[in-house]
Coordinates of N, CA, C and O in Angstrom, one line a residue:
M23 N 0.8 -1.2 0.0 CA 0.0 0.0 0.0 C 0.9 1.2 0.0 O 1.9 1.3 0.8
I24 N 0.6 2.2 -0.9 CA 1.4 3.4 -0.9 C 0.4 4.6 -0.7 O -0.6 4.7 -1.3
I25 N 0.8 5.5 0.2 CA 0.1 6.7 0.5 C 1.1 7.8 0.2 O 2.2 7.8 0.9
G26 N 0.8 8.8 -0.6 CA 1.8 9.8 -0.9 C 1.1 11.2 -1.1 O -0.1 11.3 -1.3
A27 N 1.9 12.2 -1.1 CA 1.4 13.6 -1.4 C 2.5 14.3 -2.2 O 3.7 14.0 -2.1
S28 N 2.1 15.3 -2.9 CA 3.1 16.0 -3.7 C 3.8 17.1 -2.9 O 4.9 17.5 -3.3
N29 N 3.3 17.4 -1.7 CA 4.0 18.3 -0.8 C 3.6 17.9 0.6 O 2.8 17.0 0.8
L30 N 4.2 18.6 1.6 CA 4.0 18.2 3.0 C 2.7 18.8 3.5 O 2.4 18.9 4.7
G31 N 1.8 19.2 2.6 CA 0.5 19.7 3.0 C -0.5 18.7 3.5 O -1.4 19.0 4.2
S32 N -0.2 17.4 3.2 CA -1.0 16.3 3.7 C -0.6 15.9 5.1 O 0.6 15.5 5.3
V33 N -1.5 16.0 6.1 CA -1.1 15.8 7.5 C -1.9 14.7 8.1 O -3.1 14.6 8.0
F34 N -1.2 13.8 8.8 CA -1.8 12.8 9.7 C -1.7 13.4 11.1 O -0.6 13.5 11.6
T35 N -2.8 13.8 11.7 CA -2.7 14.5 13.0 C -2.9 13.6 14.2 O -2.9 14.0 15.3
G36 N -3.2 12.3 13.9 CA -3.4 11.3 15.0 C -2.4 10.3 15.1 O -2.6 9.2 15.6
G37 N -1.2 10.5 14.5 CA -0.1 9.5 14.5 C -0.3 8.5 13.4 O -1.3 8.5 12.7
V38 N 0.6 7.5 13.3 CA 0.6 6.4 12.4 C 1.0 5.2 13.1 O 2.0 5.1 13.8
S39 N 0.2 4.1 12.9 CA 0.6 2.8 13.5 C 0.3 1.7 12.5 O -0.8 1.7 11.9
V40 N 1.3 0.9 12.2 CA 1.2 -0.3 11.4 C 1.5 -1.5 12.2 O 2.5 -1.6 12.9
E41 N 0.5 -2.5 12.2 CA 0.6 -3.6 13.1 C 0.3 -4.9 12.4 O -0.7 -5.0 11.6
R42 N 1.0 -6.0 12.7 CA 0.6 -7.4 12.4 C 0.4 -7.6 10.9 O -0.6 -8.2 10.5
T43 N 1.2 -7.0 10.0 CA 1.1 -7.2 8.6 C 2.4 -7.2 7.9 O 3.3 -6.5 8.3
R44 N 2.6 -8.1 6.9 CA 3.8 -8.0 6.1 C 3.6 -7.3 4.8 O 4.4 -7.2 4.0
V45 N 2.4 -6.7 4.7 CA 2.1 -5.8 3.5 C 2.9 -4.5 3.7 O 2.7 -3.9 4.7
P46 N 3.9 -4.2 2.8 CA 4.6 -3.0 3.0 C 3.7 -1.7 2.9 O 2.9 -1.6 2.0
V47 N 3.9 -0.9 3.9 CA 3.1 0.4 4.0 C 4.2 1.5 3.7 O 5.1 1.6 4.4
R48 N 3.9 2.2 2.6 CA 4.9 3.3 2.2 C 4.2 4.6 2.2 O 3.2 4.8 1.6
L49 N 4.8 5.5 3.0 CA 4.3 6.9 3.1 C 5.3 7.8 2.5 O 6.5 7.8 2.9
R50 N 4.8 8.7 1.6 CA 5.8 9.6 0.9 C 5.2 11.0 1.0 O 4.1 11.3 0.7
G51 N 6.1 11.9 1.4 CA 5.8 13.3 1.4 C 4.7 13.8 2.3 O 4.0 14.7 2.1
L52 N 4.5 13.1 3.4 CA 3.5 13.4 4.4 C 4.0 14.0 5.7 O 5.2 13.8 6.0
S53 N 3.2 14.7 6.4 CA 3.5 15.3 7.7 C 2.7 14.5 8.7 O 1.5 14.4 8.6
V54 N 3.4 14.0 9.8 CA 2.8 13.2 10.8 C 3.0 13.9 12.2 O 4.1 14.2 12.5
S55 N 1.9 14.0 12.9 CA 2.0 14.5 14.3 C 0.9 13.9 15.1 O 0.1 13.1 14.6
G56 N 0.9 14.2 16.4 CA -0.1 13.6 17.3 C 0.3 12.3 17.8 O 1.4 11.9 17.6
L57 N -0.5 11.7 18.6 CA -0.1 10.5 19.3 C -1.1 9.4 19.2 O -2.3 9.6 19.0
I58 N -0.6 8.1 19.1 CA -1.3 6.9 19.3 C -0.8 6.3 20.6 O 0.3 5.8 20.6
G59 N -1.5 6.4 21.7 CA -0.9 6.1 23.0 C 0.1 7.1 23.4 O -0.1 8.3 23.5
D60 N 1.4 6.6 23.5 CA 2.5 7.4 23.9 C 3.5 7.7 22.7 O 4.6 8.1 22.9
T61 N 3.1 7.3 21.5 CA 4.0 7.3 20.3 C 3.4 8.0 19.1 O 2.2 8.0 18.9
T62 N 4.2 8.7 18.3 CA 3.8 9.3 17.1 C 3.7 8.3 15.9 O 2.7 8.3 15.2
V63 N 4.8 7.5 15.7 CA 4.8 6.5 14.6 C 5.2 5.2 15.2 O 6.2 5.1 16.0
S64 N 4.4 4.1 14.9 CA 4.8 2.8 15.4 C 4.7 1.7 14.3 O 3.8 1.8 13.5
A65 N 5.5 0.8 14.4 CA 5.5 -0.4 13.6 C 5.6 -1.6 14.6 O 6.7 -1.7 15.3
L66 N 4.6 -2.5 14.7 CA 4.6 -3.5 15.7 C 4.3 -4.9 15.1 O 3.5 -5.0 14.1
T67 N 4.9 -5.9 15.6 CA 4.6 -7.3 15.3 C 4.7 -7.6 13.8 O 3.7 -7.7 13.2
S68 N 5.9 -7.7 13.3 CA 6.2 -8.1 11.9 C 5.7 -7.1 10.9 O 5.6 -7.5 9.7
A69 N 5.5 -5.9 11.3 CA 5.0 -4.9 10.3 C 6.2 -4.3 9.5 O 7.4 -4.4 10.0
Y70 N 6.0 -3.8 8.3 CA 7.0 -3.2 7.5 C 6.5 -1.8 7.1 O 5.4 -1.6 6.5
L71 N 7.2 -0.7 7.5 CA 6.9 0.6 7.3 C 8.0 1.3 6.6 O 9.2 1.2 7.0
Y72 N 7.7 2.1 5.5 CA 8.7 2.8 4.8 C 8.2 4.2 4.7 O 7.1 4.5 4.2
M73 N 9.0 5.2 5.2 CA 8.7 6.6 5.1 C 9.7 7.4 4.3 O 10.9 7.3 4.6
D74 N 9.3 8.1 3.3 CA 10.2 8.8 2.4 C 9.8 10.3 2.3 O 8.7 10.6 2.0
N75 N 10.8 11.2 2.6 CA 10.6 12.6 2.6 C 9.3 13.0 3.4 O 8.5 13.8 3.0
C76 N 9.2 12.5 4.6 CA 8.1 12.8 5.5 C 8.7 13.7 6.7 O 9.9 13.7 7.0
T77 N 7.8 14.4 7.3 CA 8.1 15.1 8.5 C 7.3 14.5 9.7 O 6.1 14.3 9.6
V78 N 8.0 14.2 10.8 CA 7.4 13.6 12.0 C 7.6 14.6 13.1 O 8.8 14.9 13.5
D79 N 6.6 15.2 13.7 CA 6.6 16.1 14.8 C 6.2 15.3 16.0 O 5.0 14.9 16.2
C80 N 7.1 15.1 16.9 CA 6.9 14.2 18.1 C 6.5 14.9 19.3 O 6.7 14.4 20.5
T81 N 6.0 16.1 19.2 CA 5.6 16.9 20.4 C 4.7 16.1 21.3 O 3.7 15.6 20.9
G82 N 5.1 16.0 22.6 CA 4.3 15.3 23.6 C 4.5 13.8 23.6 O 4.0 13.2 24.5
A83 N 5.3 13.2 22.7 CA 5.5 11.8 22.7 C 6.5 11.3 23.7 O 7.6 11.9 23.8
T84 N 6.2 10.2 24.3 CA 7.3 9.5 25.1 C 8.3 8.9 24.1 O 9.5 8.9 24.4
Y85 N 7.8 8.3 23.0 CA 8.6 7.7 22.0 C 8.1 8.3 20.6 O 7.0 8.2 20.3
G86 N 9.0 9.0 19.9 CA 8.7 9.5 18.6 C 8.3 8.3 17.7 O 7.3 8.3 17.0
I87 N 9.2 7.3 17.7 CA 9.0 6.1 16.8 C 9.2 4.9 17.7 O 10.2 4.8 18.4
K88 N 8.3 3.9 17.6 CA 8.4 2.7 18.3 C 8.4 1.5 17.4 O 7.5 1.4 16.5
L89 N 9.4 0.6 17.5 CA 9.5 -0.6 16.6 C 9.7 -1.8 17.6 O 10.6 -1.8 18.3
Y90 N 8.7 -2.7 17.5 CA 8.7 -3.8 18.4 C 8.4 -5.1 17.6 O 7.7 -5.1 16.6
D91 N 8.8 -6.2 18.2 CA 8.4 -7.6 17.7 C 8.7 -7.8 16.2 O 7.7 -8.0 15.5
S92 N 9.9 -7.8 15.8 CA 10.3 -8.1 14.4 C 9.8 -7.2 13.4 O 9.5 -7.5 12.3
A93 N 9.6 -5.9 13.8 CA 9.1 -4.9 12.8 C 10.3 -4.4 12.1 O 11.4 -4.4 12.6
N94 N 10.1 -3.9 10.8 CA 11.1 -3.3 10.0 C 10.6 -1.9 9.6 O 9.5 -1.8 9.1
A95 N 11.4 -0.9 9.7 CA 11.0 0.4 9.3 C 12.2 1.1 8.7 O 13.4 1.0 9.1
S96 N 12.0 1.9 7.6 CA 13.0 2.6 6.9 C 12.5 4.1 6.8 O 11.4 4.3 6.3
F97 N 13.4 5.0 7.1 CA 13.1 6.4 7.1 C 14.2 7.1 6.1 O 15.4 7.0 6.5
N98 N 13.7 7.6 5.0 CA 14.7 8.2 4.0 C 14.4 9.7 3.9 O 13.2 10.0 3.5
T99 N 15.4 10.5 4.1 CA 15.3 11.9 4.0 C 14.1 12.5 4.7 O 13.3 13.4 4.2
C100 N 13.8 12.0 5.9 CA 12.8 12.5 6.8 C 13.3 13.5 7.8 O 14.5 13.5 8.1
T101 N 12.4 14.4 8.3 CA 12.7 15.3 9.4 C 11.9 14.8 10.6 O 10.7 14.7 10.5
I102 N 12.7 14.5 11.6 CA 12.1 14.0 12.9 C 12.5 14.9 14.0 O 13.7 15.1 14.3
S103 N 11.5 15.6 14.6 CA 11.9 16.6 15.6 C 10.9 16.7 16.8 O 9.9 16.1 16.8
N104 N 11.3 17.5 17.8 CA 10.5 17.8 18.9 C 10.2 16.7 19.9 O 9.2 16.7 20.6
C105 N 11.1 15.7 19.9 CA 11.0 14.6 21.0 C 11.7 15.1 22.2 O 12.7 14.6 22.7
S106 N 11.2 16.3 22.7 CA 11.9 16.9 23.8 C 11.6 16.4 25.2 O 12.3 16.7 26.2
T107 N 10.6 15.5 25.3 CA 10.3 14.9 26.6 C 10.6 13.4 26.7 O 10.4 12.8 27.7
G108 N 11.0 12.8 25.5 CA 11.2 11.4 25.5 C 12.3 11.0 24.6 O 13.3 11.7 24.5
K109 N 12.2 9.9 23.9 CA 13.2 9.3 23.0 C 12.7 9.4 21.6 O 11.5 9.2 21.3
V110 N 13.6 9.6 20.6 CA 13.3 9.6 19.2 C 12.8 8.3 18.8 O 11.8 8.1 18.1
L111 N 13.5 7.2 19.3 CA 13.2 5.9 18.8 C 13.4 4.8 19.9 O 14.3 4.9 20.7
I112 N 12.5 3.9 20.0 CA 12.6 2.7 20.8 C 12.6 1.5 19.9 O 11.6 1.4 19.1
C113 N 13.6 0.7 19.9 CA 13.7 -0.4 18.9 C 14.0 -1.7 19.7 O 15.1 -1.7 20.3
A114 N 13.2 -2.7 19.7 CA 13.4 -3.9 20.5 C 12.8 -5.1 19.9 O 12.0 -5.1 19.0
Y115 N 13.2 -6.3 20.5 CA 12.7 -7.6 20.2 C 12.9 -7.9 18.7 O 11.9 -8.3 18.0
G116 N 14.1 -7.8 18.2 CA 14.4 -8.2 16.8 C 13.9 -7.2 15.7 O 13.9 -7.6 14.6
S117 N 13.6 -6.0 16.1 CA 13.2 -5.0 15.1 C 14.4 -4.3 14.5 O 15.4 -4.2 15.2
I118 N 14.2 -3.8 13.3 CA 15.3 -3.1 12.6 C 14.8 -1.7 12.2 O 13.7 -1.7 11.5
G119 N 15.5 -0.7 12.5 CA 15.1 0.7 12.0 C 16.3 1.2 11.2 O 17.4 1.2 11.7
T120 N 16.1 1.7 10.0 CA 17.1 2.3 9.1 C 16.7 3.8 8.9 O 15.6 4.1 8.5
F121 N 17.7 4.6 9.1 CA 17.5 6.1 8.9 C 18.6 6.6 8.0 O 19.8 6.5 8.3
T122 N 18.2 7.0 6.8 CA 19.1 7.5 5.8 C 18.9 9.0 5.5 O 17.8 9.4 5.1
S123 N 19.9 9.7 5.7 CA 19.9 11.2 5.5 C 18.7 11.9 6.1 O 18.1 12.7 5.5
C124 N 18.5 11.6 7.4 CA 17.4 12.2 8.1 C 17.9 13.4 8.9 O 19.0 13.4 9.4
T125 N 17.0 14.5 9.0 CA 17.3 15.6 9.8 C 16.6 15.5 11.1 O 15.4 15.2 11.1
M126 N 17.3 15.6 12.2 CA 16.8 15.4 13.5 C 17.2 16.5 14.4 O 18.4 16.8 14.6
T127 N 16.2 17.3 15.0 CA 16.5 18.4 15.9 C 15.5 18.4 17.1 O 14.5 17.9 17.0
N128 N 16.0 19.1 18.1 CA 15.2 19.4 19.3 C 14.7 18.1 19.9 O 13.5 18.0 20.3
N129 N 15.6 17.1 20.1 CA 15.2 15.8 20.7 C 16.0 15.6 21.9 O 17.1 16.1 22.0
K130 N 15.4 15.0 22.9 CA 16.1 14.8 24.2 C 17.1 13.6 24.2 O 18.2 13.7 24.4
I131 N 16.6 12.4 23.8 CA 17.4 11.2 23.7 C 17.2 10.6 22.3 O 16.1 10.7 21.8
G132 N 18.3 10.1 21.7 CA 18.2 9.5 20.4 C 17.6 8.2 20.4 O 16.4 8.0 20.8
A133 N 18.3 7.1 20.0 CA 17.8 5.8 20.0 C 17.9 5.1 21.3 O 18.9 5.2 22.0
W134 N 16.9 4.2 21.6 CA 17.0 3.3 22.8 C 16.8 1.9 22.2 O 15.7 1.6 21.7
V135 N 17.8 1.1 22.2 CA 17.7 -0.3 21.7 C 17.9 -1.3 22.9 O 18.7 -1.1 23.8
Y136 N 17.1 -2.3 22.8 CA 17.2 -3.4 23.8 C 16.6 -4.7 23.2 O 15.9 -4.7 22.2
H137 N 16.9 -5.8 23.8 CA 16.5 -7.1 23.4 C 16.6 -7.4 21.9 O 15.6 -7.8 21.2
G138 N 17.8 -7.1 21.4 CA 18.0 -7.4 20.0 C 17.6 -6.4 19.0 O 17.5 -6.6 17.8
G139 N 17.2 -5.2 19.4 CA 16.8 -4.1 18.4 C 18.1 -3.6 17.7 O 19.2 -3.6 18.2
I140 N 17.9 -3.3 16.4 CA 19.0 -2.8 15.6 C 18.7 -1.5 14.9 O 17.6 -1.4 14.3
V141 N 19.5 -0.5 15.0 CA 19.3 0.7 14.4 C 20.5 1.0 13.4 O 21.7 0.9 13.8
L142 N 20.2 1.3 12.2 CA 21.3 1.6 11.2 C 21.1 3.1 10.8 O 20.1 3.5 10.4
L143 N 22.3 3.8 10.9 CA 22.3 5.2 10.6 C 23.1 5.4 9.3 O 24.3 5.0 9.3
A144 N 22.5 6.0 8.3 CA 23.3 6.2 7.0 C 23.2 7.6 6.6 O 22.4 8.4 7.1
G145 N 24.0 8.0 5.6 CA 24.1 9.3 5.1 C 24.5 10.3 6.2 O 25.3 10.0 7.0
D146 N 23.8 11.4 6.3 CA 24.2 12.4 7.3 C 23.2 12.4 8.5 O 23.1 13.4 9.2
T147 N 22.6 11.3 8.7 CA 21.7 11.2 9.9 C 22.6 11.3 11.2 O 23.7 10.7 11.3
P148 N 22.3 12.2 12.1 CA 23.2 12.4 13.3 C 23.3 11.1 14.1 O 22.3 10.4 14.3
D149 N 24.5 10.9 14.7 CA 24.8 9.8 15.5 C 23.8 9.6 16.7 O 23.5 8.5 17.1
T150 N 23.4 10.7 17.3 CA 22.5 10.7 18.5 C 21.1 11.1 18.1 O 20.3 11.4 19.0
M151 N 20.8 11.1 16.8 CA 19.5 11.4 16.3 C 18.9 12.7 16.8 O 17.8 12.9 17.1
G152 N 19.8 13.7 16.9 CA 19.4 15.1 17.4 C 19.2 15.2 18.9 O 18.7 16.2 19.4
G153 N 19.5 14.1 19.6 CA 19.4 14.2 21.1 C 20.8 14.3 21.7 O 21.8 14.4 21.0
S154 N 20.8 14.2 23.0 CA 22.1 14.3 23.7 C 22.9 13.0 23.8 O 24.1 13.0 23.9
A155 N 22.2 11.8 23.6 CA 22.9 10.5 23.7 C 21.9 9.4 23.2 O 20.7 9.7 23.0
N156 N 22.5 8.2 23.0 CA 21.7 7.0 22.7 C 21.7 6.1 24.0 O 22.6 6.3 24.8
Q157 N 20.8 5.2 24.0 CA 20.9 4.2 25.1 C 20.8 2.8 24.5 O 20.1 2.5 23.6
K158 N 21.7 1.9 25.1 CA 21.7 0.5 24.6 C 21.6 -0.5 25.8 O 22.3 -0.3 26.8
N159 N 20.7 -1.4 25.7 CA 20.5 -2.5 26.7 C 20.3 -3.8 25.9 O 19.2 -4.4 26.0
G160 N 21.2 -4.2 25.2 CA 21.1 -5.5 24.4 C 20.7 -5.3 23.0 O 20.1 -6.2 22.4
G161 N 21.1 -4.2 22.4 CA 20.9 -4.0 20.9 C 22.1 -3.4 20.3 O 23.1 -3.2 20.9
L162 N 21.9 -3.0 19.0 CA 23.0 -2.4 18.2 C 22.6 -1.1 17.6 O 21.5 -1.0 17.1
I163 N 23.5 -0.1 17.6 CA 23.4 1.1 16.8 C 24.6 1.1 15.9 O 25.7 1.2 16.4
V164 N 24.4 1.2 14.6 CA 25.5 1.0 13.7 C 25.5 2.1 12.6 O 24.4 2.4 12.0
K165 N 26.6 2.7 12.3 CA 26.7 3.6 11.2 C 27.0 2.9 9.9 O 27.4 1.7 9.9
E166 N 26.7 3.5 8.7 CA 26.8 2.8 7.5 C 28.2 2.3 7.2 O 28.4 1.3 6.4
N167 N 29.3 2.8 7.8 CA 30.6 2.3 7.6 C 31.0 1.2 8.5 O 32.1 0.7 8.5
G168 N 30.0 0.7 9.3 CA 30.2 -0.4 10.2 C 30.6 0.0 11.6 O 30.7 -0.9 12.5
T169 N 30.8 1.2 11.9 CA 31.1 1.7 13.2 C 30.0 1.5 14.2 O 28.9 1.9 13.9
L170 N 30.3 0.8 15.3 CA 29.3 0.6 16.3 C 29.3 1.8 17.3 O 30.3 2.3 17.7
L171 N 28.1 2.3 17.5 CA 27.9 3.5 18.4 C 27.5 3.0 19.8 O 26.9 2.0 20.0

């Protein structure tokens, strides 16, 4: 399924959640804000989410992006900001999050990985995802050149 817009004028104001599906969900050129529970964007339980050239405003979120239970998510040239009260990303239980050339600002904590979560940072995506630090409790944060963070 592909949902796209020609500019960032198309807005999801209630967050985005993809759960329990292997059908790829691709969002292009959209602006996402608001919360579903404590999160702005989530992919859970074997979900696949691809976001390209999107803006994610995490104002008020405990987690800007949540990836759980073997979920896969890819963010390409996205702007992810305003996670000032929580974490940009929580990635756990065999999930993989890839961030390529993303702009990230005004965030408190970058990635939090645990129980086998993997985060891949490529292009000019900041090492700490616009936050002060990352947290690891049994997961990996890797740059595109193979450097472990």
